[in-house]
């Protein structure tokens, strides 16, 4: 009887989550956070400390993508991904291994959203879109991307982002 109630409860929660995701994102995330706290045994609501130090901020954001810190890091998942990548690399007809074309680069640039912040290189999406009028600019980008594809590595500073945390009360 208790087992059936638990199954029914979980099914209702999943049903609610499926319907709320698009209709009411705020309620969706509230329920998801509630479930996470319930699973992890947390009973308190997360609150931000306005007196946090710069070092604490830095350490917090450094640790966000540190997968080895997480208790549930699944090495089987990592092994599966590695195996699949090896299979893709062994397949010579992989569509991703062909050189970039001018059309692909142009289509990619056209899809960029306007008004977004630029990275460390100070090149905005608007600048790239404006450069579409220049054949030399497009050819330079195609050449750059094909060199990256051939060499198998890209500039290390492309891995760096500018992150600005914004405090949201509530």
Coordinates of C-alpha atoms in Angstrom, one line a residue:
X1 CA 0.0 0.0 0.0
X2 CA 2.8 2.5 0.9
X3 CA 4.8 1.5 -2.1
X4 CA 1.8 2.2 -4.4
X5 CA 1.3 5.6 -2.8
X6 CA 5.0 6.5 -3.4
X7 CA 4.7 5.4 -7.0
X8 CA 1.5 7.4 -7.5
X9 CA 3.1 10.5 -5.8
X10 CA 6.2 10.3 -8.0
X11 CA 4.0 9.9 -11.1
X12 CA 2.0 13.0 -10.1
X13 CA 5.1 15.0 -9.5
X14 CA 6.5 14.0 -12.9
X15 CA 3.3 14.9 -14.6
X16 CA 3.3 18.3 -12.9
X17 CA 6.9 18.9 -14.0
X18 CA 6.2 18.0 -17.6
X19 CA 3.2 20.4 -17.8
X20 CA 4.8 23.3 -15.8
X21 CA 8.1 23.4 -17.7
X22 CA 6.7 25.6 -20.5
X23 CA 3.5 26.9 -19.0
X24 CA 4.9 28.1 -15.6
X25 CA 8.7 28.1 -15.4
X26 CA 8.8 29.8 -12.0
X27 CA 6.6 27.1 -10.4
X28 CA 8.6 24.4 -12.3
X29 CA 11.9 25.5 -10.7
X30 CA 10.3 25.9 -7.3
X31 CA 9.0 22.4 -7.4
X32 CA 12.3 21.1 -8.7
X33 CA 14.3 22.9 -6.0
X34 CA 11.8 21.5 -3.4
X35 CA 12.4 18.0 -4.7
X36 CA 16.1 18.4 -4.7
X37 CA 16.1 19.6 -1.1
X38 CA 13.8 16.8 -0.1
X39 CA 16.1 14.2 -1.7
X40 CA 19.2 15.8 -0.1
X41 CA 17.6 16.1 3.3
X42 CA 17.7 19.9 3.3
X43 CA 14.9 21.7 5.1
X44 CA 16.1 25.3 4.7
X45 CA 15.8 27.6 1.8
X46 CA 19.0 28.8 0.2
X47 CA 19.7 32.4 1.0
X48 CA 22.4 34.7 -0.2
X49 CA 24.8 36.3 2.3
X50 CA 25.2 39.9 1.5
X51 CA 28.6 39.9 3.3
X52 CA 30.3 37.3 1.2
X53 CA 34.0 37.9 0.4
X54 CA 35.6 38.1 -3.0
X55 CA 37.5 34.9 -2.2
X56 CA 34.3 33.0 -1.4
X57 CA 32.7 34.2 -4.6
X58 CA 35.8 33.1 -6.6
X59 CA 35.9 29.7 -4.9
X60 CA 32.2 29.2 -5.4
X61 CA 32.4 29.8 -9.2
X62 CA 35.6 27.8 -9.6
X63 CA 33.8 24.8 -8.1
X64 CA 30.7 24.9 -10.3
X65 CA 32.2 22.9 -13.1
X66 CA 34.5 20.8 -11.0
X67 CA 32.9 17.4 -11.7
X68 CA 35.3 15.4 -9.5
X69 CA 33.9 17.3 -6.5
X70 CA 30.4 16.0 -7.0
X71 CA 29.5 12.9 -5.1
X72 CA 27.5 11.5 -7.9
X73 CA 30.1 11.9 -10.7
X74 CA 29.6 8.9 -12.9
X75 CA 32.8 7.5 -14.4
X76 CA 30.7 5.1 -16.5
X77 CA 29.2 8.1 -18.3
X78 CA 32.6 9.5 -19.0
X79 CA 33.7 6.1 -20.3
X80 CA 30.7 5.8 -22.6
X81 CA 31.3 9.2 -24.0
X82 CA 34.9 8.4 -24.6
X83 CA 34.0 5.2 -26.4
X84 CA 31.5 6.9 -28.6
X85 CA 34.0 9.6 -29.5
X86 CA 36.5 6.9 -30.4
X87 CA 33.9 5.3 -32.7
X88 CA 33.2 8.6 -34.3
X89 CA 36.9 9.2 -34.9
X90 CA 37.3 5.8 -36.5
X91 CA 34.5 6.5 -39.0
X92 CA 36.2 8.3 -42.0
X93 CA 32.9 9.4 -43.4
X94 CA 32.0 11.5 -40.4
X95 CA 30.2 14.7 -41.6
X96 CA 31.9 16.7 -38.9
X97 CA 35.3 16.1 -40.3
X98 CA 34.8 17.9 -43.6
X99 CA 36.2 21.4 -44.0
X100 CA 34.0 24.3 -43.3
X101 CA 32.3 26.0 -46.2
X102 CA 31.6 29.7 -46.7
X103 CA 27.9 29.0 -46.6
X104 CA 28.1 27.2 -43.3
X105 CA 30.0 30.1 -41.7
X106 CA 27.6 32.7 -43.2
X107 CA 24.5 30.7 -42.0
X108 CA 26.1 30.4 -38.5
X109 CA 26.7 34.1 -38.2
X110 CA 23.2 34.9 -39.4
X111 CA 21.8 32.8 -36.5
X112 CA 23.7 34.8 -33.9
X113 CA 21.6 36.8 -31.5
X114 CA 22.1 40.6 -31.7
X115 CA 22.7 42.7 -28.6
X116 CA 24.6 40.0 -26.6
X117 CA 27.8 40.8 -24.6
X118 CA 31.1 40.3 -26.3
X119 CA 33.9 38.1 -24.9
X120 CA 37.5 38.9 -24.1
X121 CA 38.3 39.6 -27.7
X122 CA 35.7 42.5 -27.7
X123 CA 34.1 41.2 -30.9
X124 CA 30.3 41.4 -30.6
X125 CA 27.7 39.4 -32.6
X126 CA 26.7 42.6 -34.3
X127 CA 30.2 43.2 -35.5
X128 CA 30.3 39.6 -37.0
X129 CA 26.9 40.2 -38.7
X130 CA 28.1 43.5 -40.1
X131 CA 31.2 41.7 -41.5
X132 CA 29.0 39.5 -43.7
X133 CA 29.2 42.2 -46.4
X134 CA 32.9 41.6 -46.8
X135 CA 34.0 38.5 -48.8
X136 CA 37.5 38.8 -47.4
X137 CA 36.1 38.7 -43.8
X138 CA 34.1 35.6 -44.5
X139 CA 37.0 33.9 -46.2
X140 CA 39.3 34.7 -43.2
X141 CA 36.8 33.1 -40.8
X142 CA 36.5 30.0 -43.0
X143 CA 40.3 29.7 -43.2
X144 CA 40.6 30.1 -39.4
X145 CA 37.9 27.5 -38.6
X146 CA 39.5 25.0 -41.1
X147 CA 42.9 25.5 -39.5
X148 CA 41.4 24.8 -36.1
X149 CA 39.6 21.7 -37.5
X150 CA 42.9 20.4 -39.1
X151 CA 45.1 21.1 -36.0
X152 CA 42.5 19.7 -33.6
X153 CA 42.9 22.5 -31.1
X154 CA 41.6 26.1 -30.7
X155 CA 43.0 29.2 -29.0
X156 CA 43.1 28.7 -25.2
X157 CA 41.6 32.1 -24.6
X158 CA 38.3 30.9 -26.3
X159 CA 37.9 28.8 -23.1
X160 CA 37.7 31.9 -20.9
X161 CA 34.5 33.7 -20.2
X162 CA 33.5 36.9 -18.5
X163 CA 31.0 36.0 -15.7
X164 CA 29.2 38.7 -13.8
X165 CA 27.0 37.3 -11.0
X166 CA 23.9 39.4 -10.4
X167 CA 22.3 39.3 -7.0
X168 CA 18.6 38.6 -7.1
X169 CA 16.7 39.1 -3.9
X170 CA 14.0 36.6 -2.9

